[in-house]
């Protein structure tokens, strides 16, 4: 049913909690797991930038996630992309032919359009496949 599962990750608590659901789905359906982390452009009003704007931090996050899934017996492909998170997640889902995107109800950021429009909400509206939101 879910041949390819895309799991976008950041450093949020919600992403860590969603990982348990991803493990269950991938093991149950024998899915291919693709981890994605998006390197964001640093915000102009953020003098030090945030963690997700550092390619080194994102690369380390992906390696840590791959190791955690490997500990559960799951092999994962890791992708690092640059851009606006919601659009990038949906583009990658389309490119890899994802059957499901699993993500936390809230990540680290909000979209540029305002504080009420989260990346998760934007992904739900733009996704080429079903999105499972883990509360």
Steps between C-alpha positions, in 0.01 A plus 500: 500500500775745594798405283689823562466706817646851519588620849600869508699571816620799691616537858152530647354281772208423267733354237661277761159379616386431143803271451331226704199506265734487200671190643164326538383585147828408330523169685135409443496577126864428415529855369803680367578787739632832375610758755500862391637807668479843346774758540319831529625842404582685824239757595607860451404589857700210647861612552633151571261313270311204633613140523318387185691757293831326572586226247732340757224481762254357246754239384561394861124483565455267201788275607360475852154415366643234265681343796185498713301328225786256435476403867141395426615295199384760247720619219429861405607722216584854612447807283608854574344778296505878514194720474167579661407194707137443396565538127818294518327218690223482240745517208708216644188292570404540135854429374539176697143380447419502870178326600493665843656794682520467879571811703446651841212739556745784539861541412745773583372758257208683358468608141588849385133579453423519869493344840178307439630318192729218607721293273282197582183682392664609177619142427147366559365747244769444235596134538480263203424211740332437836652670804488340843532764771614366836372708795 
